[in-house]
mmCIF file of C-alpha atoms in Angstrom:
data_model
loop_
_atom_site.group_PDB
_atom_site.id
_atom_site.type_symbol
_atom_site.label_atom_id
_atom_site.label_comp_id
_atom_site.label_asym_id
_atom_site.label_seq_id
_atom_site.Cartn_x
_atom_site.Cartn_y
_atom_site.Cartn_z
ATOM 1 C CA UNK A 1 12.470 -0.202 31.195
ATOM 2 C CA UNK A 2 8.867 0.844 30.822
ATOM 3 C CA UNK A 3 9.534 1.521 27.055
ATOM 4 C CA UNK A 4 10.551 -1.876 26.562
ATOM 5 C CA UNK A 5 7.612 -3.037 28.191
ATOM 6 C CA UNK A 6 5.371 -1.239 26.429
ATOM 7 C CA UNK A 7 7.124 -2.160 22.747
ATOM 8 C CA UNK A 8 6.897 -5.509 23.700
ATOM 9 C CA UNK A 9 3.122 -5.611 24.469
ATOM 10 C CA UNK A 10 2.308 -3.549 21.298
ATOM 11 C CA UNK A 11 4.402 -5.633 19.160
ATOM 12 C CA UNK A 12 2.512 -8.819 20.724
ATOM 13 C CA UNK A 13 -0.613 -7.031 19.949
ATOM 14 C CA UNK A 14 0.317 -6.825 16.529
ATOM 15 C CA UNK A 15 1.345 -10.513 16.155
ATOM 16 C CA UNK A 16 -1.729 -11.396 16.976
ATOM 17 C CA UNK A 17 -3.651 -8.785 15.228
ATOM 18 C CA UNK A 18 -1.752 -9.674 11.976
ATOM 19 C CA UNK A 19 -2.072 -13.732 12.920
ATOM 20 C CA UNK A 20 -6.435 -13.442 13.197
ATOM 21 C CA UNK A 21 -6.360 -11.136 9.682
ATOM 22 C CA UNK A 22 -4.779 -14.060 8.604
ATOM 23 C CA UNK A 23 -7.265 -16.802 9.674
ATOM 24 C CA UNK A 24 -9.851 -14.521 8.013
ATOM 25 C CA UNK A 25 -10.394 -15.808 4.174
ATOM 26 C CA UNK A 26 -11.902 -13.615 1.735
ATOM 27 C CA UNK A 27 -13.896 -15.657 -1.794
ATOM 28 C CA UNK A 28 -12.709 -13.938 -5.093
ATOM 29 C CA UNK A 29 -14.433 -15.110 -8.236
ATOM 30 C CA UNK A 30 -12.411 -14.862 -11.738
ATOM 31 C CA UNK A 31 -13.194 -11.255 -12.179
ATOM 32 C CA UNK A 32 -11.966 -10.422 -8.592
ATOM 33 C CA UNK A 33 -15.380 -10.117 -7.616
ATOM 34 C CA UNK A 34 -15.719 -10.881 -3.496
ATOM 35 C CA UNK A 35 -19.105 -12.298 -3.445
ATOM 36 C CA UNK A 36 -20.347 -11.274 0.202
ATOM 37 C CA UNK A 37 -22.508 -8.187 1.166
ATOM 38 C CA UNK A 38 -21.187 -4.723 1.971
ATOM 39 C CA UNK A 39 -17.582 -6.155 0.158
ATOM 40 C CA UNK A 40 -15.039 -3.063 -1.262
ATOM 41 C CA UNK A 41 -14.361 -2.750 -4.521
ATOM 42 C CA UNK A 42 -11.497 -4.786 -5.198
ATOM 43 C CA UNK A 43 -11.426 -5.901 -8.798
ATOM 44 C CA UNK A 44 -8.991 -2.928 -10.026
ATOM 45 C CA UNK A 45 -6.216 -3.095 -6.967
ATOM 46 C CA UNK A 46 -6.195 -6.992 -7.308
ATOM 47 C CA UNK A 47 -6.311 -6.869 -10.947
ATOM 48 C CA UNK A 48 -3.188 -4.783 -11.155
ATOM 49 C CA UNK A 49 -1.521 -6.353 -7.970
ATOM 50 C CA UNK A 50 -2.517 -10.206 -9.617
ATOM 51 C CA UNK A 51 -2.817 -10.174 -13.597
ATOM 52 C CA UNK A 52 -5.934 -11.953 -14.537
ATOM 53 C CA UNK A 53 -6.756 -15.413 -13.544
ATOM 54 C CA UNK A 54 -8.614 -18.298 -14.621
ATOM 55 C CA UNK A 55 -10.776 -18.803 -12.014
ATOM 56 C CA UNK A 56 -12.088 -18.320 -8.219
ATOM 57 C CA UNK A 57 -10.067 -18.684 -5.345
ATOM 58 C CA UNK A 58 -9.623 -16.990 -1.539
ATOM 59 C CA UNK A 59 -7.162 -14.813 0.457
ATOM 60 C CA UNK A 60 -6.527 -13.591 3.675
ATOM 61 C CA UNK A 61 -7.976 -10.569 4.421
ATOM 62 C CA UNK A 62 -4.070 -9.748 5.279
ATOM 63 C CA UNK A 63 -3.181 -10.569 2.001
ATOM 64 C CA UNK A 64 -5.876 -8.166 0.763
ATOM 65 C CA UNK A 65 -4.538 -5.341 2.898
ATOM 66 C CA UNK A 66 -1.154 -5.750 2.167
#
């Protein structure tokens, strides 16, 4: 049973990992731009993933990951 166990506790540890990725929101300008310091280079994968849009928004850093 200590299998079980130990799926259990790593797929809790995943909820949770997956629920505070969630919480954490990312700014995007129009040109998929993330405004903060240090940021990835996004604009390509999110243009491709998104089409183009009209203006700023946010996203999870979950989202962003996929």
């Amino acid at each position: 049973m200590i299998a079980a166990e130990d799926f259990h506790r790593y797929r809790i540890g995943q909820a949770q990992r997956a629920r505070t990725l969630g919480m954490v929101l990312l700014p995007f300008d129009a040109d998929f731009h993330i405004p903060l310091r240090r940021a990835p280079e996004a604009r390509d994968a999110c243009l491709a993933a998104h089409g183009r849009v009209e203006e700023g928004f946010v996203a999870s850093l979950r989202e962003l990951q996929g």
